mmCIF file of C-alpha atoms and ligand atoms in Angstrom:
data_model
loop_
_atom_site.group_PDB
_atom_site.id
_atom_site.type_symbol
_atom_site.label_atom_id
_atom_site.label_comp_id
_atom_site.label_asym_id
_atom_site.label_seq_id
_atom_site.Cartn_x
_atom_site.Cartn_y
_atom_site.Cartn_z
ATOM 1 C CA MET S 1 -7.535 21.504 0.499
ATOM 2 C CA PRO S 2 -9.647 19.991 2.563
ATOM 3 C CA CYS S 3 -10.781 16.148 2.203
ATOM 4 C CA VAL S 4 -13.375 15.828 -0.928
ATOM 5 C CA ASN S 5 -15.695 13.316 -2.353
ATOM 6 C CA MET S 6 -16.566 12.339 -5.937
ATOM 7 C CA ASN S 7 -18.535 15.364 -6.397
ATOM 8 C CA ALA S 8 -15.600 17.461 -6.065
ATOM 9 C CA VAL S 9 -13.890 16.070 -8.873
ATOM 10 C CA LEU S 10 -15.760 13.881 -11.360
ATOM 11 C CA PRO S 11 -18.537 15.530 -12.588
ATOM 12 C CA LYS S 12 -15.994 18.260 -13.945
ATOM 13 C CA ALA S 13 -13.958 15.492 -15.102
ATOM 14 C CA ARG S 14 -16.700 14.004 -16.975
ATOM 15 C CA ARG S 15 -17.646 17.522 -18.266
ATOM 16 C CA GLU S 16 -14.014 18.264 -19.640
ATOM 17 C CA GLY S 17 -13.183 14.810 -20.802
ATOM 18 C CA TYR S 18 -10.570 13.554 -18.986
ATOM 19 C CA GLY S 19 -10.115 11.023 -16.370
ATOM 20 C CA VAL S 20 -8.996 11.420 -12.498
ATOM 21 C CA GLY S 21 -6.715 8.318 -11.635
ATOM 22 C CA ALA S 22 -7.800 6.119 -8.716
ATOM 23 C CA PHE S 23 -4.262 4.377 -7.430
ATOM 24 C CA ASN S 24 -4.938 1.409 -5.084
ATOM 25 C CA ILE S 25 -2.557 2.375 -2.273
ATOM 26 C CA LEU S 26 -0.868 -0.701 0.033
ATOM 27 C CA ASP S 27 1.182 1.552 2.446
ATOM 28 C CA TYR S 28 2.006 5.284 3.502
ATOM 29 C CA ALA S 29 4.894 5.206 1.234
ATOM 30 C CA SER S 30 2.635 4.523 -1.723
ATOM 31 C CA THR S 31 -0.655 6.651 -0.651
ATOM 32 C CA ARG S 32 2.761 9.643 -0.554
ATOM 33 C CA ALA S 33 4.137 9.077 -4.001
ATOM 34 C CA VAL S 34 -0.022 9.073 -5.344
ATOM 35 C CA VAL S 35 0.086 12.331 -3.437
ATOM 36 C CA GLN S 36 3.337 14.059 -4.776
ATOM 37 C CA ALA S 37 2.573 12.691 -8.298
ATOM 38 C CA ALA S 38 -0.426 14.490 -8.384
ATOM 39 C CA GLU S 39 0.464 17.615 -6.592
ATOM 40 C CA GLU S 40 3.777 17.766 -8.988
ATOM 41 C CA ASN S 41 1.446 17.343 -12.019
ATOM 42 C CA ALA S 42 -1.717 19.614 -10.831
ATOM 43 C CA ALA S 43 -4.221 16.967 -11.127
ATOM 44 C CA PRO S 44 -7.048 15.981 -8.632
ATOM 45 C CA VAL S 45 -6.542 12.002 -7.813
ATOM 46 C CA ILE S 46 -8.316 9.228 -5.689
ATOM 47 C CA ILE S 47 -6.302 7.607 -3.094
ATOM 48 C CA GLN S 48 -8.189 4.038 -3.566
ATOM 49 C CA THR S 49 -7.992 1.038 -0.727
ATOM 50 C CA SER S 50 -8.792 -2.502 -1.247
ATOM 51 C CA PRO S 51 -10.711 -3.970 1.762
ATOM 52 C CA LYS S 52 -7.804 -6.117 2.287
ATOM 53 C CA THR S 53 -5.228 -3.203 3.052
ATOM 54 C CA VAL S 54 -8.123 -1.532 5.093
ATOM 55 C CA GLN S 55 -8.001 -4.893 7.545
ATOM 56 C CA PHE S 56 -4.164 -4.885 7.308
ATOM 57 C CA TRP S 57 -3.284 -1.563 8.554
ATOM 58 C CA GLY S 58 -6.636 -0.704 9.817
ATOM 59 C CA CYS S 59 -9.259 2.143 9.377
ATOM 60 C CA GLY S 60 -7.953 4.598 11.641
ATOM 61 C CA THR S 61 -4.089 4.610 10.289
ATOM 62 C CA VAL S 62 -4.791 4.685 6.623
ATOM 63 C CA ALA S 63 -7.788 7.622 7.491
ATOM 64 C CA ALA S 64 -4.778 9.428 9.197
ATOM 65 C CA TRP S 65 -2.032 8.987 6.155
ATOM 66 C CA TYR S 66 -5.111 10.458 4.099
ATOM 67 C CA ARG S 67 -5.764 13.520 6.098
ATOM 68 C CA GLU S 68 -2.222 14.453 6.887
ATOM 69 C CA LEU S 69 -1.430 14.331 2.881
ATOM 70 C CA ALA S 70 -4.944 15.727 1.462
ATOM 71 C CA GLU S 71 -4.799 18.688 4.112
ATOM 72 C CA LYS S 72 -1.385 19.887 3.402
ATOM 73 C CA THR S 73 -1.425 19.587 -0.399
ATOM 74 C CA GLY S 74 -2.997 22.262 -3.052
ATOM 75 C CA VAL S 75 -4.954 19.283 -5.221
ATOM 76 C CA SER S 76 -8.092 17.321 -4.503
ATOM 77 C CA VAL S 77 -7.818 14.210 -3.488
ATOM 78 C CA VAL S 78 -10.487 11.932 -2.551
ATOM 79 C CA LEU S 79 -10.316 8.544 -0.287
ATOM 80 C CA HIS S 80 -12.443 5.915 -1.747
ATOM 81 C CA LEU S 81 -13.085 2.400 -0.622
ATOM 82 C CA ASP S 82 -12.540 -0.307 -3.511
ATOM 83 C CA HIS S 83 -15.001 -3.394 -4.305
ATOM 84 C CA CYS S 84 -16.441 -3.842 -0.855
ATOM 85 C CA LYS S 85 -18.894 -6.460 -0.172
ATOM 86 C CA ASP S 86 -19.179 -6.046 3.780
ATOM 87 C CA LEU S 87 -21.748 -2.959 5.092
ATOM 88 C CA GLU S 88 -19.717 -3.363 7.864
ATOM 89 C CA VAL S 89 -16.548 -2.759 6.476
ATOM 90 C CA ILE S 90 -18.284 0.223 4.838
ATOM 91 C CA ARG S 91 -19.543 1.471 8.024
ATOM 92 C CA ARG S 92 -16.203 1.281 9.705
ATOM 93 C CA CYS S 93 -14.338 3.666 6.582
ATOM 94 C CA ILE S 94 -17.614 6.097 6.971
ATOM 95 C CA ASP S 95 -16.438 6.833 10.471
ATOM 96 C CA ALA S 96 -13.066 6.976 10.227
ATOM 97 C CA GLY S 97 -13.442 9.295 7.315
ATOM 98 C CA TRP S 98 -13.077 7.694 3.918
ATOM 99 C CA THR S 99 -15.299 10.562 1.452
ATOM 100 C CA SER S 100 -16.210 7.432 -1.308
ATOM 101 C CA VAL S 101 -16.753 4.186 -0.834
ATOM 102 C CA MET S 102 -17.825 1.207 -3.324
ATOM 103 C CA ILE S 103 -20.678 -1.332 -2.849
ATOM 104 C CA ASP S 104 -19.533 -4.718 -4.896
ATOM 105 C CA ALA S 105 -22.971 -6.724 -4.771
ATOM 106 C CA SER S 106 -22.692 -7.094 -8.616
ATOM 107 C CA SER S 107 -22.403 -11.171 -8.175
ATOM 108 C CA ARG S 108 -26.260 -10.746 -6.504
ATOM 109 C CA PRO S 109 -29.438 -10.668 -8.544
ATOM 110 C CA PHE S 110 -30.324 -7.045 -10.099
ATOM 111 C CA GLU S 111 -32.853 -6.338 -7.240
ATOM 112 C CA GLU S 112 -30.249 -7.457 -4.381
ATOM 113 C CA ASN S 113 -27.673 -5.018 -5.944
ATOM 114 C CA LEU S 114 -30.346 -2.317 -5.860
ATOM 115 C CA GLU S 115 -31.240 -3.228 -2.324
ATOM 116 C CA LEU S 116 -27.727 -3.610 -0.871
ATOM 117 C CA THR S 117 -26.877 -0.438 -2.692
ATOM 118 C CA ALA S 118 -29.361 2.035 -1.409
ATOM 119 C CA LYS S 119 -28.459 0.821 2.132
ATOM 120 C CA VAL S 120 -25.073 1.900 1.524
ATOM 121 C CA ILE S 121 -26.184 5.159 -0.223
ATOM 122 C CA GLN S 122 -28.625 5.528 3.315
ATOM 123 C CA MET S 123 -25.714 5.157 5.443
ATOM 124 C CA ALA S 124 -23.317 7.210 3.071
ATOM 125 C CA SER S 125 -24.999 10.458 2.426
ATOM 126 C CA PRO S 126 -25.957 11.746 5.800
ATOM 127 C CA ALA S 127 -22.198 12.037 6.184
ATOM 128 C CA GLY S 128 -21.491 13.388 2.907
ATOM 129 C CA VAL S 129 -19.851 10.416 1.484
ATOM 130 C CA THR S 130 -20.446 9.605 -2.313
ATOM 131 C CA VAL S 131 -21.019 5.868 -3.329
ATOM 132 C CA GLU S 132 -19.966 3.663 -6.652
ATOM 133 C CA ALA S 133 -21.826 0.614 -7.665
ATOM 134 C CA GLU S 134 -21.088 -2.146 -10.158
ATOM 135 C CA LEU S 135 -23.227 -3.850 -12.740
ATOM 136 C CA GLY S 136 -22.758 -6.832 -14.428
ATOM 137 C CA GLU S 137 -19.407 -8.826 -13.349
ATOM 138 C CA ILE S 138 -15.663 -7.502 -13.862
ATOM 139 C CA LYS S 139 -13.730 -10.481 -15.196
ATOM 140 C CA GLY S 140 -10.331 -11.014 -13.303
ATOM 141 C CA VAL S 141 -9.353 -11.239 -9.835
ATOM 142 C CA GLU S 142 -10.144 -8.803 -7.210
ATOM 143 C CA GLU S 143 -9.876 -8.944 -3.412
ATOM 144 C CA ASP S 144 -9.063 -12.757 -3.690
ATOM 145 C CA VAL S 145 -12.311 -13.106 -5.692
ATOM 146 C CA ALA S 146 -11.999 -14.579 -9.113
ATOM 147 C CA VAL S 147 -14.465 -14.009 -11.550
ATOM 148 C CA SER S 148 -13.476 -16.332 -14.844
ATOM 149 C CA SER S 149 -14.159 -15.565 -18.561
ATOM 150 C CA THR S 150 -17.139 -17.219 -18.647
ATOM 151 C CA GLN S 151 -18.807 -15.979 -15.162
ATOM 152 C CA ALA S 152 -18.209 -12.466 -16.677
ATOM 153 C CA ARG S 153 -21.205 -10.560 -17.688
ATOM 154 C CA LEU S 154 -21.598 -7.381 -19.402
ATOM 155 C CA ALA S 155 -23.673 -4.549 -18.074
ATOM 156 C CA ASP S 156 -26.737 -4.066 -19.515
ATOM 157 C CA PRO S 157 -27.949 -0.341 -20.544
ATOM 158 C CA GLN S 158 -31.373 -0.647 -19.787
ATOM 159 C CA LYS S 159 -30.679 -2.089 -16.522
ATOM 160 C CA ALA S 160 -28.129 0.077 -15.726
ATOM 161 C CA ALA S 161 -30.658 3.227 -16.673
ATOM 162 C CA LEU S 162 -33.323 1.505 -14.064
ATOM 163 C CA PHE S 163 -30.810 1.218 -11.468
ATOM 164 C CA CYS S 164 -29.208 5.122 -11.637
ATOM 165 C CA ARG S 165 -33.298 5.886 -12.040
ATOM 166 C CA SER S 166 -34.301 4.269 -8.853
ATOM 167 C CA LEU S 167 -31.344 5.388 -6.722
ATOM 168 C CA SER S 168 -29.058 8.386 -5.864
ATOM 169 C CA LEU S 169 -25.730 6.928 -6.922
ATOM 170 C CA ASP S 170 -22.978 9.156 -7.298
ATOM 171 C CA LEU S 171 -21.374 7.037 -10.016
ATOM 172 C CA LEU S 172 -21.384 3.550 -11.854
ATOM 173 C CA ALA S 173 -18.870 0.824 -12.934
ATOM 174 C CA PRO S 174 -20.294 -1.510 -15.643
ATOM 175 C CA ALA S 175 -18.688 -4.046 -16.722
ATOM 176 C CA ILE S 176 -17.377 -3.361 -20.176
ATOM 177 C CA GLY S 177 -15.074 -5.846 -21.338
ATOM 178 C CA THR S 178 -11.942 -4.709 -19.091
ATOM 179 C CA ALA S 179 -10.324 -7.245 -16.438
ATOM 180 C CA HIS S 180 -9.048 -6.664 -13.173
ATOM 181 C CA GLY S 181 -4.879 -8.080 -13.365
ATOM 182 C CA ILE S 182 -2.787 -8.549 -16.419
ATOM 183 C CA TYR S 183 -4.639 -8.947 -19.755
ATOM 184 C CA LYS S 184 -3.850 -12.378 -21.694
ATOM 185 C CA GLY S 185 -4.788 -11.149 -24.989
ATOM 186 C CA GLU S 186 -6.353 -7.937 -26.372
ATOM 187 C CA PRO S 187 -9.321 -6.837 -24.353
ATOM 188 C CA ARG S 188 -12.485 -6.763 -26.387
ATOM 189 C CA ILE S 189 -13.791 -3.072 -25.060
ATOM 190 C CA ALA S 190 -17.730 -2.858 -25.414
ATOM 191 C CA PHE S 191 -17.570 0.853 -26.468
ATOM 192 C CA ASP S 192 -20.804 0.676 -27.903
ATOM 193 C CA ARG S 193 -22.452 -0.487 -24.729
ATOM 194 C CA LEU S 194 -20.357 1.974 -22.738
ATOM 195 C CA GLU S 195 -21.644 4.790 -24.856
ATOM 196 C CA GLU S 196 -25.384 3.671 -24.267
ATOM 197 C CA ILE S 197 -24.975 3.420 -20.570
ATOM 198 C CA ALA S 198 -23.000 6.673 -20.224
ATOM 199 C CA ARG S 199 -25.874 8.397 -22.176
ATOM 200 C CA LEU S 200 -28.917 6.698 -20.548
ATOM 201 C CA THR S 201 -27.562 7.252 -16.563
ATOM 202 C CA GLY S 202 -25.997 10.586 -17.100
ATOM 203 C CA LEU S 203 -23.495 9.345 -14.333
ATOM 204 C CA PRO S 204 -19.751 9.603 -14.201
ATOM 205 C CA LEU S 205 -18.423 6.116 -15.176
ATOM 206 C CA ALA S 206 -15.436 4.197 -13.382
ATOM 207 C CA LEU S 207 -13.231 2.472 -15.547
ATOM 208 C CA HIS S 208 -11.949 -0.813 -14.128
ATOM 209 C CA GLY S 209 -9.175 -2.873 -14.977
ATOM 210 C CA GLY S 210 -6.956 -0.303 -16.252
ATOM 211 C CA THR S 211 -3.424 -1.856 -15.691
ATOM 212 C CA GLY S 212 -2.332 -2.701 -19.654
ATOM 213 C CA LEU S 213 -5.186 -0.710 -21.443
ATOM 214 C CA SER S 214 -3.402 1.084 -24.231
ATOM 215 C CA ALA S 215 -3.775 5.246 -24.518
ATOM 216 C CA GLU S 216 -6.186 5.006 -27.456
ATOM 217 C CA VAL S 217 -8.538 2.727 -25.120
ATOM 218 C CA PHE S 218 -8.267 4.955 -22.422
ATOM 219 C CA THR S 219 -8.747 7.949 -24.457
ATOM 220 C CA ARG S 220 -11.953 6.744 -25.901
ATOM 221 C CA CYS S 221 -13.546 5.190 -22.517
ATOM 222 C CA ILE S 222 -12.682 8.511 -21.111
ATOM 223 C CA ALA S 223 -14.773 10.361 -23.875
ATOM 224 C CA LEU S 224 -17.344 7.905 -23.467
ATOM 225 C CA GLY S 225 -17.825 8.921 -19.665
ATOM 226 C CA CYS S 226 -15.440 6.944 -18.089
ATOM 227 C CA ALA S 227 -14.570 9.877 -15.651
ATOM 228 C CA LYS S 228 -12.809 7.742 -13.068
ATOM 229 C CA VAL S 229 -9.941 5.677 -14.181
ATOM 230 C CA ASN S 230 -8.608 2.254 -11.636
ATOM 231 C CA ILE S 231 -5.266 1.647 -11.807
ATOM 232 C CA SER S 232 -4.087 -1.386 -8.694
ATOM 233 C CA THR S 233 -2.082 -4.452 -10.753
ATOM 234 C CA SER S 234 0.530 -2.259 -12.370
ATOM 235 C CA LEU S 235 1.234 -0.120 -8.474
ATOM 236 C CA LYS S 236 1.656 -3.173 -6.943
ATOM 237 C CA HIS S 237 4.376 -4.712 -9.524
ATOM 238 C CA VAL S 238 6.253 -1.131 -9.334
ATOM 239 C CA PHE S 239 5.948 -1.848 -5.502
ATOM 240 C CA ILE S 240 7.611 -4.955 -5.235
ATOM 241 C CA ASP S 241 10.152 -5.078 -8.630
ATOM 242 C CA SER S 242 11.315 -1.531 -7.375
ATOM 243 C CA PHE S 243 12.336 -2.963 -3.656
ATOM 244 C CA VAL S 244 13.944 -5.808 -5.614
ATOM 245 C CA SER S 245 15.948 -4.304 -8.111
ATOM 246 C CA TYR S 246 17.423 -1.982 -5.972
ATOM 247 C CA GLN S 247 18.724 -4.391 -3.693
ATOM 248 C CA ASN S 248 19.937 -6.284 -6.715
ATOM 249 C CA SER S 249 21.891 -3.454 -7.784
ATOM 250 C CA HIS S 250 23.394 -2.313 -4.491
ATOM 251 C CA PRO S 251 23.688 -5.917 -2.584
ATOM 252 C CA GLN S 252 25.825 -4.759 0.330
ATOM 253 C CA GLU S 253 23.030 -1.823 0.967
ATOM 254 C CA TYR S 254 21.169 -2.497 4.186
ATOM 255 C CA GLU S 255 19.853 0.952 4.919
ATOM 256 C CA PRO S 256 15.999 0.366 3.907
ATOM 257 C CA VAL S 257 15.545 4.282 3.584
ATOM 258 C CA LYS S 258 17.354 4.011 0.545
ATOM 259 C CA HIS S 259 15.608 1.540 -0.851
ATOM 260 C CA LEU S 260 12.330 3.058 0.340
ATOM 261 C CA GLY S 261 13.566 6.375 -1.207
ATOM 262 C CA PHE S 262 14.356 4.505 -4.680
ATOM 263 C CA GLN S 263 10.603 2.465 -4.370
ATOM 264 C CA LEU S 264 8.756 5.847 -3.913
ATOM 265 C CA GLU S 265 10.243 7.581 -6.844
ATOM 266 C CA GLU S 266 9.123 4.726 -9.359
ATOM 267 C CA LEU S 267 6.039 4.605 -7.906
ATOM 268 C CA LYS S 268 5.482 8.151 -8.690
ATOM 269 C CA LYS S 269 6.843 7.489 -12.060
ATOM 270 C CA ASP S 270 3.933 4.924 -12.738
ATOM 271 C CA VAL S 271 1.440 7.210 -11.613
ATOM 272 C CA THR S 272 2.502 10.414 -12.996
ATOM 273 C CA ARG S 273 2.974 8.244 -16.131
ATOM 274 C CA HIS S 274 -1.069 7.107 -15.611
ATOM 275 C CA ILE S 275 -2.209 10.638 -15.092
ATOM 276 C CA ARG S 276 -0.476 12.035 -18.300
ATOM 277 C CA LEU S 277 -2.420 9.315 -20.087
ATOM 278 C CA PHE S 278 -5.947 10.080 -19.008
ATOM 279 C CA GLY S 279 -5.316 13.916 -19.468
ATOM 280 C CA GLY S 280 -5.163 14.985 -15.375
ATOM 281 C CA ALA S 281 -2.295 17.007 -15.781
ATOM 282 C CA GLY S 282 -3.240 20.384 -14.919
ATOM 283 C CA MET S 283 -6.540 20.042 -13.798
ATOM 284 C CA ALA S 284 -6.371 20.616 -10.325
HETATM 285 P P1 13P V 1 -5.926 -3.338 -12.633
HETATM 286 O O1 13P V 1 -5.831 -4.376 -11.081
HETATM 287 O O2 13P V 1 -6.223 -3.895 -13.862
HETATM 288 O O3 13P V 1 -5.406 -2.168 -12.518
HETATM 289 O O4 13P V 1 -7.700 -3.102 -11.935
HETATM 290 C C1 13P V 1 -7.420 -1.995 -10.774
HETATM 291 C C2 13P V 1 -9.407 -1.936 -10.594
HETATM 292 O O5 13P V 1 -10.176 -1.867 -11.248
HETATM 293 C C3 13P V 1 -9.324 -2.201 -9.300
HETATM 294 O O6 13P V 1 -10.691 -2.167 -8.693
#
């Protein structure tokens, strides 16, 4: 399949009521695990990269992994930049071949968020690259930036409507009570607010902080308009735990390809579990 942007997968997902998983990759093996799991489940999928991962490997390398895997598979695969505050990094990713980017100016006042998002749309749309923006502030730690419970602000539906009327945005990430990282208690999701934002904006919405949400919460959020569902922490845990547990159960083994093979299978299981929870299997 050719490399595609969010418009090739999200409007259909929103219309048909399923979620497309956006999985934060860490290296080539995890990228391969995401694409293989999508392929085995005939699901569209989003390879999501944090700016930190992009900086570690370099734009050209990550874009090459994407092209090589996406072009050989029969399912739609998007390459998306997650939570980026730096326009220069966004520019480099667009030039390298990302098909979608997120500008996160949610900590700025509304007008500045609008202005920065408009700049990113101007950079991205001539290249056919879709844009996600955030409104309100999502709790937790992402990209080493911690947003505490007191700082976190839920997205305002009227402001969301104004934001989306003023821009030709492709998808919106409204803060609705979910959080990045591991939940310490039961998350309190503002379903009414989510429903109103979905109705007033008409856009596919992105659900952040997916790790640890229950099947019921996923189903309800997806039914209310969350066409993109983000999973990062879960993959980080599987990535490290699988490697360590393989070593613990094979203490004499120093052939790393065996560790990598085990890790790949464990990552695929985690991606598969989420794809199925979101109703994305068979939707490619
Ligand atoms: P989790 O780390 O909670 O899975 O959230 C992922 C996310 O929303 C990335 O933007």
